Tab-separated table of C-alpha atoms in Angstrom:
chain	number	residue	atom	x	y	z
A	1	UNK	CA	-36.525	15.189	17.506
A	2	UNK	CA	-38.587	13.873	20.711
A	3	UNK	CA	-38.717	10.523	21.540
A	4	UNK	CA	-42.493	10.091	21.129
A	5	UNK	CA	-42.255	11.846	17.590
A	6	UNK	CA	-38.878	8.711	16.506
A	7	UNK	CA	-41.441	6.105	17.923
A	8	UNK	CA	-44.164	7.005	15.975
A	9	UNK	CA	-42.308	7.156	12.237
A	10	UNK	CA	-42.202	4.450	9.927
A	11	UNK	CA	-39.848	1.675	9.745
A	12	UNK	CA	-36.285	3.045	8.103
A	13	UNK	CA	-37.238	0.050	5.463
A	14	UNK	CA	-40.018	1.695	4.470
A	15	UNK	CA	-38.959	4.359	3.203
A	16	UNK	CA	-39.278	4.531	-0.491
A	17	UNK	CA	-36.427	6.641	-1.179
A	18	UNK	CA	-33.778	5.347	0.953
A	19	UNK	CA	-35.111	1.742	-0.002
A	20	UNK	CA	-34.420	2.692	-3.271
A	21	UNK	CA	-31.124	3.406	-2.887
A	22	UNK	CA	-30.528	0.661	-0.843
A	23	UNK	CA	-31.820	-1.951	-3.408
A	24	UNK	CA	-29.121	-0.185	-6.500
A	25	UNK	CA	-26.337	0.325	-3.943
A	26	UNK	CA	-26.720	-3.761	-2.602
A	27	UNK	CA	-26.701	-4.723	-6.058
A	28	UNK	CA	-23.771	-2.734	-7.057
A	29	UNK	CA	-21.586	-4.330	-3.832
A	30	UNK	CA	-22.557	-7.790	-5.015
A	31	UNK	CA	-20.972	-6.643	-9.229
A	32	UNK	CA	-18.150	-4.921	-6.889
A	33	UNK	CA	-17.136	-8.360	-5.093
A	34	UNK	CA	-17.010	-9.742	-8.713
A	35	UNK	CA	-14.270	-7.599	-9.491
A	36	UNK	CA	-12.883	-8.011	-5.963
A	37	UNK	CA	-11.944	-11.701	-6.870
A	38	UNK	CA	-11.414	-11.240	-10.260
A	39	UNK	CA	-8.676	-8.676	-10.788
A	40	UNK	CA	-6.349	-10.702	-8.121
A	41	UNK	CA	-6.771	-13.745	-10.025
A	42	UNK	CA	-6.673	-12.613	-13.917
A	43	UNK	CA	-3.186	-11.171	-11.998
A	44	UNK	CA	-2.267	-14.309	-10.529
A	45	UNK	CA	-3.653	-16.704	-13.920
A	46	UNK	CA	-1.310	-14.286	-15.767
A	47	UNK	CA	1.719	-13.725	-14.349
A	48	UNK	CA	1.591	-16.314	-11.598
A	49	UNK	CA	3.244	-13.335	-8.828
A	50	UNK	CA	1.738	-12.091	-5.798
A	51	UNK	CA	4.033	-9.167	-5.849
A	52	UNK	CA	2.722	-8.439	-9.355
A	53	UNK	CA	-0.838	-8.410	-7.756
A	54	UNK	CA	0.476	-5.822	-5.029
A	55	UNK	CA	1.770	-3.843	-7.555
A	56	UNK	CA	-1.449	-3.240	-9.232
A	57	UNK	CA	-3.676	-2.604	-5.892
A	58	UNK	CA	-1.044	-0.163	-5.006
A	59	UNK	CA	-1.737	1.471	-8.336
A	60	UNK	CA	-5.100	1.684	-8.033
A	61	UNK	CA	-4.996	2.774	-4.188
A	62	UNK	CA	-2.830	5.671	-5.341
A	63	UNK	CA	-5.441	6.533	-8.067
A	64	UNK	CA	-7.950	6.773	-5.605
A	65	UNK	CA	-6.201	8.976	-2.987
A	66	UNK	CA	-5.111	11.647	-5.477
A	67	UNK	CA	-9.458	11.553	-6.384
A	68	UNK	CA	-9.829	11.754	-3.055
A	69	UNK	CA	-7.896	15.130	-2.542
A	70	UNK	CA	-10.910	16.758	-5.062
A	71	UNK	CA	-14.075	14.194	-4.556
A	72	UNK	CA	-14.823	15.873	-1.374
A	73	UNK	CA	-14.674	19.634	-2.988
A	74	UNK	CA	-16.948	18.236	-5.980
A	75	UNK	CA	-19.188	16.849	-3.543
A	76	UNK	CA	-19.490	19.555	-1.843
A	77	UNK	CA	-19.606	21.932	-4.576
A	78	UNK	CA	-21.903	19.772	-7.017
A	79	UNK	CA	-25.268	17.637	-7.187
A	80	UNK	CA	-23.929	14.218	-5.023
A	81	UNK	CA	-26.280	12.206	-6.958
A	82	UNK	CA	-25.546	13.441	-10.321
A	83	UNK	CA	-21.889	12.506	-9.390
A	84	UNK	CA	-22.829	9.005	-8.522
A	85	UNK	CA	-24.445	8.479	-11.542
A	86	UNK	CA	-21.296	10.163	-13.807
A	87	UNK	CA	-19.145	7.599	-11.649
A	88	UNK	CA	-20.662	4.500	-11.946
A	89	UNK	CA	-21.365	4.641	-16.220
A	90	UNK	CA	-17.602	5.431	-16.289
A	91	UNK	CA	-16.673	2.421	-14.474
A	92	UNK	CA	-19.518	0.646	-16.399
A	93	UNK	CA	-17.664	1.782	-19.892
A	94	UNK	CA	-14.533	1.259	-18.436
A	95	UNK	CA	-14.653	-2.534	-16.739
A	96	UNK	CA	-16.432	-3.505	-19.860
A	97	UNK	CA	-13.405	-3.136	-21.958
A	98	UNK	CA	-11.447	-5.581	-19.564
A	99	UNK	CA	-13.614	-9.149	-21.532
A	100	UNK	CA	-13.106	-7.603	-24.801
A	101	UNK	CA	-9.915	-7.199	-24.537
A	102	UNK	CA	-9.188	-10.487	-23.098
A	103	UNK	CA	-10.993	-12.136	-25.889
A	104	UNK	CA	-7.475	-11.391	-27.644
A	105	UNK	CA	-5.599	-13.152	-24.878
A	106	UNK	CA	-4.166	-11.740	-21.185
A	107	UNK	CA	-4.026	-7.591	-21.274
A	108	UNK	CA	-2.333	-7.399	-17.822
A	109	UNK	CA	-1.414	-3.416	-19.009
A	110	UNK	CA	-4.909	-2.695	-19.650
A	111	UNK	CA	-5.564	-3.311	-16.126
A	112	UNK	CA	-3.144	-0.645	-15.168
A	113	UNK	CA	-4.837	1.749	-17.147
A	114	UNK	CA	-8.665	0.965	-16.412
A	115	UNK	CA	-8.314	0.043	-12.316
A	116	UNK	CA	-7.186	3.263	-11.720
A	117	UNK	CA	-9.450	4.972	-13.199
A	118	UNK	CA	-12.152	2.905	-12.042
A	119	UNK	CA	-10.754	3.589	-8.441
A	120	UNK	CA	-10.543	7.168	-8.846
A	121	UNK	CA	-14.118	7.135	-9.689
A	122	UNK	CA	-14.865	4.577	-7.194
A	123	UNK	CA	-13.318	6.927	-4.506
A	124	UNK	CA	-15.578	10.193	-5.431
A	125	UNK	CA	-18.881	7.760	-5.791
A	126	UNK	CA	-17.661	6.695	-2.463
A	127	UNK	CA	-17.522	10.224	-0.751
A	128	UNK	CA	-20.763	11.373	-2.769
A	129	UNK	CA	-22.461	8.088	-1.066
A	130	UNK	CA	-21.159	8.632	2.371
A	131	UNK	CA	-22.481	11.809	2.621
A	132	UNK	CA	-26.148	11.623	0.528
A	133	UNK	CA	-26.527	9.051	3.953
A	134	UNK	CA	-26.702	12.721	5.641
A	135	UNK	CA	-29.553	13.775	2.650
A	136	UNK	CA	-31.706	10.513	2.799
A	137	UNK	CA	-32.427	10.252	6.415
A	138	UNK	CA	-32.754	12.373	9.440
A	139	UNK	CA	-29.594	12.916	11.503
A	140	UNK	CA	-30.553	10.196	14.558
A	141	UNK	CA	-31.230	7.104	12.074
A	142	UNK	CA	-27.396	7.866	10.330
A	143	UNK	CA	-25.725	4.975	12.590
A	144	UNK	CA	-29.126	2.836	11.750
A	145	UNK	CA	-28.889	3.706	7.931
A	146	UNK	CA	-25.275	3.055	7.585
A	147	UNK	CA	-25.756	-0.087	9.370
A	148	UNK	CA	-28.296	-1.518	7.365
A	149	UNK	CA	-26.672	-0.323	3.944
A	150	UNK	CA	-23.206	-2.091	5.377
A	151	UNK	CA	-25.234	-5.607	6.259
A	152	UNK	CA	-27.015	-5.489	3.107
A	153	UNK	CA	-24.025	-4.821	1.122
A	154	UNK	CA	-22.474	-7.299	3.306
A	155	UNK	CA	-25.307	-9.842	2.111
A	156	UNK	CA	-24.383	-9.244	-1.368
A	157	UNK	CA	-21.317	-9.500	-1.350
A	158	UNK	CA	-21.685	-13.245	0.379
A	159	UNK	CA	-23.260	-14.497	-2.539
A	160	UNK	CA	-21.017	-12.530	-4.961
A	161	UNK	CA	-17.855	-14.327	-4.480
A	162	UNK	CA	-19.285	-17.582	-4.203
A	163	UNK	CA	-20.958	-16.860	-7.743
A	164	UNK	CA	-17.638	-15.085	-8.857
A	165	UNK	CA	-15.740	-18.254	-8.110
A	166	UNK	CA	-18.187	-20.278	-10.359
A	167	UNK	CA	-17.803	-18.130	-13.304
A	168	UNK	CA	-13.964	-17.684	-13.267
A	169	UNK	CA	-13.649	-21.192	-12.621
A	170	UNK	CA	-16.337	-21.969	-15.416
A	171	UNK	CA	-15.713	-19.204	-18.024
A	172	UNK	CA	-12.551	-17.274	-16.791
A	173	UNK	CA	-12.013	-14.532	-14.526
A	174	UNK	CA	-12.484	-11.846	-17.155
A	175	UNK	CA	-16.567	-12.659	-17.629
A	176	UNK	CA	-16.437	-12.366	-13.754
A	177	UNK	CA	-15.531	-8.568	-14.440
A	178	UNK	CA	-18.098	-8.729	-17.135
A	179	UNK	CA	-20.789	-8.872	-14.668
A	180	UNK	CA	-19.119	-6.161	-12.636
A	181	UNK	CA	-19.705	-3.709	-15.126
A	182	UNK	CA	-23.357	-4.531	-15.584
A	183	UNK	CA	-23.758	-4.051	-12.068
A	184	UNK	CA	-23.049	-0.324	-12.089
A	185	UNK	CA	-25.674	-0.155	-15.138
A	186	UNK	CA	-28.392	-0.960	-12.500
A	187	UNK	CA	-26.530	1.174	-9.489
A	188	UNK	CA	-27.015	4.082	-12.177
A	189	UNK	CA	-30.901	3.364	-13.088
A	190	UNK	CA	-31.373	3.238	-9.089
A	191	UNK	CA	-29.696	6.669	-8.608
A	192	UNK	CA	-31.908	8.185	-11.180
A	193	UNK	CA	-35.046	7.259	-9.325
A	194	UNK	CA	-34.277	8.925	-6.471
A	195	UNK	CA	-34.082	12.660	-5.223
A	196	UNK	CA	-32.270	13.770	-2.561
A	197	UNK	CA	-32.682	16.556	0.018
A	198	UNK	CA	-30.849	19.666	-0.831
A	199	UNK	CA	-27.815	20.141	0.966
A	200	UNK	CA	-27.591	22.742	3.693
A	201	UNK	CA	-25.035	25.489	2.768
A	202	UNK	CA	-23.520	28.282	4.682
A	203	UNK	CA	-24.534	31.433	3.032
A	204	UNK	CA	-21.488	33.282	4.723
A	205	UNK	CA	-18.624	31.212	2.810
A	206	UNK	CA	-16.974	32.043	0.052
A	207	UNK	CA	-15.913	29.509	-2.645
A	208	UNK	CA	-12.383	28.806	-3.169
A	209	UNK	CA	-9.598	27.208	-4.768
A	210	UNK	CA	-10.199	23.214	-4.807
A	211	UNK	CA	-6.996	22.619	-2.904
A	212	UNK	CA	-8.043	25.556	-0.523
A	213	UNK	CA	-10.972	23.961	0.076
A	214	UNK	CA	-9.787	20.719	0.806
A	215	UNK	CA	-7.816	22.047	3.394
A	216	UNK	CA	-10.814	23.414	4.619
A	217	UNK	CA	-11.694	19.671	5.202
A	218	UNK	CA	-8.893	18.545	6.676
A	219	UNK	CA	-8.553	21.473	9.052
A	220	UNK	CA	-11.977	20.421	10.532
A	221	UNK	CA	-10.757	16.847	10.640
A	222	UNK	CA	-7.941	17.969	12.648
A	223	UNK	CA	-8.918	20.403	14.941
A	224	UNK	CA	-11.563	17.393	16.197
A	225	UNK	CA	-9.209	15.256	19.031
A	226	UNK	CA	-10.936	11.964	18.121
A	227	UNK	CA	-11.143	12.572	14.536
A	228	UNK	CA	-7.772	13.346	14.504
A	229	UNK	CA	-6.948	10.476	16.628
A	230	UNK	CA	-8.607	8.411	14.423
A	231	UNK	CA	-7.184	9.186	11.503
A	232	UNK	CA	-3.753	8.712	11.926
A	233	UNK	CA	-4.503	5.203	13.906
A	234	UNK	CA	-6.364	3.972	11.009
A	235	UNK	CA	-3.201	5.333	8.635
A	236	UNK	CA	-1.227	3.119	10.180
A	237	UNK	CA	-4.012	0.272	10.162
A	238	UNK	CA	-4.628	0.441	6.200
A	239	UNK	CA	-1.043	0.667	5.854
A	240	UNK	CA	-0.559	-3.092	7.627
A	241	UNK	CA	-4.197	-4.385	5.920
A	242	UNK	CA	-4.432	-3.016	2.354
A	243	UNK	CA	-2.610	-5.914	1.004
A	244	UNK	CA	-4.632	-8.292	2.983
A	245	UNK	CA	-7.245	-10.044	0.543
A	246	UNK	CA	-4.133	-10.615	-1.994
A	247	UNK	CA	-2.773	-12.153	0.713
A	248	UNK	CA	-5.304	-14.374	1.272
A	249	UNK	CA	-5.856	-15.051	-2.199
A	250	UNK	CA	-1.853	-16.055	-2.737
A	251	UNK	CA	-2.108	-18.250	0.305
A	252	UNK	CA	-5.759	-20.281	-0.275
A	253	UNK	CA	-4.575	-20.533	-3.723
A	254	UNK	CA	-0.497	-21.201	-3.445
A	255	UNK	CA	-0.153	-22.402	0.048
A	256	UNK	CA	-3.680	-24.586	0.697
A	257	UNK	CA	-3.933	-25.948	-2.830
A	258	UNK	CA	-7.143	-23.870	-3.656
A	259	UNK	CA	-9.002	-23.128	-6.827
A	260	UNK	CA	-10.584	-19.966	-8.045
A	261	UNK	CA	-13.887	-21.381	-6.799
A	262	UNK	CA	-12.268	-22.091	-3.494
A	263	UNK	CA	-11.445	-18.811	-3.351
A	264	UNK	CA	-14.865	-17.381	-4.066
A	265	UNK	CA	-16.372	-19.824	-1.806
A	266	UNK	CA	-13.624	-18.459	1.104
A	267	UNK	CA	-14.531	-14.706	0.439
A	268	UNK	CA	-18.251	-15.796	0.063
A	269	UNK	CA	-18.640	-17.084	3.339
A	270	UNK	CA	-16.637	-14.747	4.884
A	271	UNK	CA	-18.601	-11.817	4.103
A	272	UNK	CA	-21.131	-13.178	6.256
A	273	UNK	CA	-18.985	-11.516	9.361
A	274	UNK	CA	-19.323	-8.058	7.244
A	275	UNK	CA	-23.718	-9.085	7.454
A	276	UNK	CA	-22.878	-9.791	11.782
A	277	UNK	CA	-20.520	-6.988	12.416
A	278	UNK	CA	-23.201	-4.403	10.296
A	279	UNK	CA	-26.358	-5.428	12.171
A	280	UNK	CA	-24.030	-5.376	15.754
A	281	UNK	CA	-22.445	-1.626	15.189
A	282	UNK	CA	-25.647	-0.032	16.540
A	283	UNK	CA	-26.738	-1.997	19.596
A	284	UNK	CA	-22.878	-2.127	20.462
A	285	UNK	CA	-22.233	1.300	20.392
A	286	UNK	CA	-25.129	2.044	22.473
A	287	UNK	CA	-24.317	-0.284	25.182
A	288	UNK	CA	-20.604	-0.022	25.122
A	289	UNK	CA	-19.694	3.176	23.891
A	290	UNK	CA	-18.103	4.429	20.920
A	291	UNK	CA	-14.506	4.267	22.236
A	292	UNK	CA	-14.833	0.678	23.741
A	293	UNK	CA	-16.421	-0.779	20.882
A	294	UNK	CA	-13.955	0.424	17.854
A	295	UNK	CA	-10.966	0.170	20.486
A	296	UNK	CA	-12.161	-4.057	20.799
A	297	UNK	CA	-12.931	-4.460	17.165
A	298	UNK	CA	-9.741	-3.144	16.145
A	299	UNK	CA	-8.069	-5.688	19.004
A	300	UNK	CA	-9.985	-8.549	17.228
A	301	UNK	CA	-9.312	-7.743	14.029
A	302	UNK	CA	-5.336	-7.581	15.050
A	303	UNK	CA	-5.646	-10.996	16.299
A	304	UNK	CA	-7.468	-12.361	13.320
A	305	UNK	CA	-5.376	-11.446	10.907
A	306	UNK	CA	-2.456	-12.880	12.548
A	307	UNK	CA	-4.297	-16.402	12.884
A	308	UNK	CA	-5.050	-16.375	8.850
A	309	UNK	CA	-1.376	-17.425	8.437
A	310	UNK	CA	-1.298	-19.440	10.565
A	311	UNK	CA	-4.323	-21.441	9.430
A	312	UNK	CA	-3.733	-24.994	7.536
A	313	UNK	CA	-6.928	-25.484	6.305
A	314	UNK	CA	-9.553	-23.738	4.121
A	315	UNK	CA	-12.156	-24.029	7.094
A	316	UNK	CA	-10.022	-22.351	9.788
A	317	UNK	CA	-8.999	-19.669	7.067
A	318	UNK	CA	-12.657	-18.601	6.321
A	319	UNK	CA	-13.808	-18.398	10.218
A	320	UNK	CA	-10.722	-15.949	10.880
A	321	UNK	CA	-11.079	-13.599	7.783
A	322	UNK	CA	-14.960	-14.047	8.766
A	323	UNK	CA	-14.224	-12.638	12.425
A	324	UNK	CA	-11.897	-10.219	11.007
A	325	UNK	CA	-14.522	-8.815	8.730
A	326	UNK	CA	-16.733	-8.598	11.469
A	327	UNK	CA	-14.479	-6.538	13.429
A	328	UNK	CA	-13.285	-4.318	10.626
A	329	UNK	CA	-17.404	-3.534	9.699
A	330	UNK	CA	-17.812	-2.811	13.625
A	331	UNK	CA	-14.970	-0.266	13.595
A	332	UNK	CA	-15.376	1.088	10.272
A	333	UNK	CA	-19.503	2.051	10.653
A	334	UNK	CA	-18.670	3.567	14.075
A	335	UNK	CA	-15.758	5.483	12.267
A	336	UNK	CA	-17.990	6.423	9.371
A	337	UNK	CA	-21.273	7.551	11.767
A	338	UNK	CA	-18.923	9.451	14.125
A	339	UNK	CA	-17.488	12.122	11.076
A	340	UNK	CA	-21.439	12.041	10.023
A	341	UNK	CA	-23.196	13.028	12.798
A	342	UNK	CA	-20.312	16.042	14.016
A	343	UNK	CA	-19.441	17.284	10.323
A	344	UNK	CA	-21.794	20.652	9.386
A	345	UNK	CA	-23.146	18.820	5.892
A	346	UNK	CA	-21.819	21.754	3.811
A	347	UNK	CA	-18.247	20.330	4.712
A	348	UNK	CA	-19.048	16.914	4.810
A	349	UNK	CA	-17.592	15.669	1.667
A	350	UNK	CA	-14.357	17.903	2.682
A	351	UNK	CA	-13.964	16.140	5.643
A	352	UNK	CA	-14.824	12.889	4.264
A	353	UNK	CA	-12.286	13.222	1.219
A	354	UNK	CA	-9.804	14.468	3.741
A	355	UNK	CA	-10.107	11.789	5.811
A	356	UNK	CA	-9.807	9.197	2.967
A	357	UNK	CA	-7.251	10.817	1.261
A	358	UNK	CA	-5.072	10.888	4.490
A	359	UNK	CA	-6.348	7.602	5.226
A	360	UNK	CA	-5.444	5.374	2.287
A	361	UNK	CA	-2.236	7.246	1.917
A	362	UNK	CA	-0.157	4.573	3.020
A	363	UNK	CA	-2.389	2.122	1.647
A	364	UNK	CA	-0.541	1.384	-1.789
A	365	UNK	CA	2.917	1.145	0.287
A	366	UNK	CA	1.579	-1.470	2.716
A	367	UNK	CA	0.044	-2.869	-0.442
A	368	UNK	CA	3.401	-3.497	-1.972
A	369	UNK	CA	5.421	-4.266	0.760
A	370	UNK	CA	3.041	-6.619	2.441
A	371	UNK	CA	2.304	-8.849	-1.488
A	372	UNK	CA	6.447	-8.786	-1.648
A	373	UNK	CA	6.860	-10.098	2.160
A	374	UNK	CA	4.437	-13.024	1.540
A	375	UNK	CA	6.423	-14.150	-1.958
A	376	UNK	CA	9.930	-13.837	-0.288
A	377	UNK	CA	8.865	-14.430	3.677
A	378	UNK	CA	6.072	-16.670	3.496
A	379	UNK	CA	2.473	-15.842	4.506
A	380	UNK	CA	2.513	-16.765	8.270
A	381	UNK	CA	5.735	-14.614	9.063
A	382	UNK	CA	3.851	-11.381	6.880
A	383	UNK	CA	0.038	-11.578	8.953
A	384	UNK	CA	1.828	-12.345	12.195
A	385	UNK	CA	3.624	-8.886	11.637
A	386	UNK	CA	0.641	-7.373	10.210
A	387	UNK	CA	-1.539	-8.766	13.095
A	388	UNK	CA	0.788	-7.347	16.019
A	389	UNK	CA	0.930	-4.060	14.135
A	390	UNK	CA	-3.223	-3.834	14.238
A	391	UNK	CA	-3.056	-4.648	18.201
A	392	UNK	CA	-0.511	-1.690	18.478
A	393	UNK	CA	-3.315	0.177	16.755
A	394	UNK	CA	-5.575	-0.850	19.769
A	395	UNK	CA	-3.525	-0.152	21.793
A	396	UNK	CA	-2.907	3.706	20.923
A	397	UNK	CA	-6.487	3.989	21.251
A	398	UNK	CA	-6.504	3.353	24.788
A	399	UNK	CA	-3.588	6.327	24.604
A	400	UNK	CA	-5.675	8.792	22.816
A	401	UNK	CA	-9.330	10.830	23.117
A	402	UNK	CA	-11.024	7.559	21.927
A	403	UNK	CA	-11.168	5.827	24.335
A	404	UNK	CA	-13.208	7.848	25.823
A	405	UNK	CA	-15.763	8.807	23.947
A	406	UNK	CA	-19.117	7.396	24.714
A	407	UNK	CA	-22.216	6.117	23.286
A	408	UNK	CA	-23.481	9.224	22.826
A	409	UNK	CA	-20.169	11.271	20.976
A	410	UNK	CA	-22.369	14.752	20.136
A	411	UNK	CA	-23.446	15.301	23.417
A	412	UNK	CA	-21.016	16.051	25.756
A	413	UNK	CA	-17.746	13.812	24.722
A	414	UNK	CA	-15.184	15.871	25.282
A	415	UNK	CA	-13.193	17.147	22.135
A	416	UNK	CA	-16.626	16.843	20.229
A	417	UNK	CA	-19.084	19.051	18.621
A	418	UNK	CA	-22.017	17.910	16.978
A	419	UNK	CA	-23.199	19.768	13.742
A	420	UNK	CA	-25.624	22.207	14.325
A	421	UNK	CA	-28.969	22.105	12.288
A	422	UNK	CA	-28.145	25.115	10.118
A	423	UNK	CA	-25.032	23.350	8.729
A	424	UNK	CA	-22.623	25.807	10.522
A	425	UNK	CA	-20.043	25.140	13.452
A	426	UNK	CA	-20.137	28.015	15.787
């Protein structure tokens, strides 16, 4: 598209359809962060063990990787908004039976039935959403789009845990999941208002087995040098943060003398560095370059995380994880834009499932072993680990074909191709 023809189209807000979807998808982040305080601490209020609390995010984090070996070939085989909508009433049916059940007294198993599912769902919803960015907008607004979804999700999700920390505190952790589930209610209803445009598809191939076809995926993902790069850096990186809000939860709440509304109030404010690192992804990769500004973030976030142990007070703990939300918003946008803009779309939920799926694989591990560390090491000796580990991650980026890609990474980085317009890679 020209230059003159970008300048004179609408605002990106004003458009009805990806407003729309903004609107259901913000209000679905702020149920999500609900749920993001309240499983930990119905955990904790139940069995009073961090490791337990591990044990159930590494649960649900394998869940969601074996969905994420056959969300992308759904996605890419099926209607992506259609899936959305399927995903989000299951979780809706499914976190809803979490208050009844408590109404009986603590169900700690049922969580380790629903949260899996729930994540499994969560993780083809996830893929399905990634990619309808690539059917909402046109190909040079996907960085702007994904930024302004991430800040106002970001937004939500400040005022989510400070609200979650009322309720639990006020009426128990389990009503906090109760608004969860309504949340996906009004996610669905948005979803259904909305039409997306049809997905380009490359008459020549030939459908396949799912497995085949996820291989398909990852094949693309690895024959790209930065892609490649940057998924086995961030393997390593999900591996040494997965386990990081129980963490934090353990030590506001254990080590600091916190309450669940302290702990809302923590996350709450926190989130605002999700809000700054969303509306800096775009000017920062244009200035600084793709390689430079996820190599940095992922230095800060290293460094961050390592301080949060350190930390003595509830203040000093909020700014950190704030700055280390920041960063991890930064790197994750430019992550997320980069596989955008390069995939051909008719492979885009392959490539996004295989990147996941490869991705989180070590999540549930680091999950468990990090939750176990902090009960028998102490906090401060687990995220100083954890933080060097995320500088090593920096630093292999300076080693690798990220560093140096540029501002610019589907015209002329080397190692990168951007998708053509008919949806095929020649």
């Amino acid at each position: 598209m020209s230059r003159s023809a970008a300048v004179g189209r609408a605002p990106l807000w004003r458009d009805r359809t990806f407003g729309t979807y903004w609107v259901a998808q913000s209000l679905s982040a702020a149920g999500d962060s609900f749920a993001y305080l309240a499983v930990p601490l119905l955990v904790l209020q139940a069995t009073g063990s961090v490791a337990q609390m591990g044990v159930l995010t590494a649960v649900a984090g394998a869940a969601s990787v074996v969905a994420g070996v056959f969300g992308g070939v759904l996605v890419d085989r099926y209607d992506r908004r259609t899936l959305m909508i399927v995903a989000d009433l299951t979780r809706l049916l499914l976190y809803a039976l979490v208050p009844l059940a408590w109404l009986a007294g603590p169900q700690v198993w049922l969580l380790f039935v629903v949260l899996p599912i729930c994540e499994a769902a969560g993780m083809v919803f996830q893929v399905a959403a990634v990619t309808a960015v690539r059917n909402l907008v046109d190909s040079d607004r996907i960085t702007e789009a994904n930024g302004r979804l991430q800040a106002t999700y970001a937004a939500a999700a400040v005022l989510g845990p400070l609200l979650a920390g009322v309720v639990a505190a006020r009426f128990g952790p389990a009503t906090a999941i109760a608004v969860n589930a309504a949340s996906f209610a009004l996610s669905a209803a948005g979803l259904w208002l909305i039409r997306l445009r049809p997905v380009q598809v490359d008459d020549g191939v030939v459908r396949q087995r799912p497995l085949a076809e996820f291989l398909a995926g990852a094949r693309f993902l690895w024959r790209q040098p930065v892609l490649r790069a940057l998924t086995v850096l961030l393997s390593v990186f999900i591996f040494l943060t997965y386990g990081f809000t129980d963490v934090l939860i353990y030590h506001v709440t254990h080590d600091l003398g916190g309450s669940e509304g302290t702990v809302g109030t923590v996350l709450g404010l926190a989130a605002l560095g999700t809000v700054a690192g969303a509306l800096l992804v775009a000017p920062l990769r244009r200035r600084r370059g793709f390689g430079v500004t996820w190599i940095g973030a992922h230095t800060v976030c290293g460094l961050a995380v390592a301080g949060v142990g350190l930390a003595t007070s509830v203040p000093a703990v909020t700014a950190l994880t704030a700055v280390y939300l920041c960063c991890l918003s930064v790197g994750g946008i430019c992550s997320m834009s980069l596989r955008q803009e390069i995939t051909p779309d008719h492979l885009l939920g392959r490539v996004t499932s295989a990147f996941w799926s490869t991705h989180y694989a070590l999540g549930p591990a680091g999950a468990v072993v990090l939750t176990w560390a902090a009960g028998r090491y102490g906090v401060p000796a687990v995220t100083l680990t954890a933080g060097a580990g995320c500088l090593l991650v920096a630093v292999g980026g300076l080693c690798t074909p990220i560093r140096r890609a540029g501002a610019e990474p589907a015209a002329g980085q080397p190692g990168l191709r951007a998708a053509p317009a008919g949806g095929t890679v020649g």
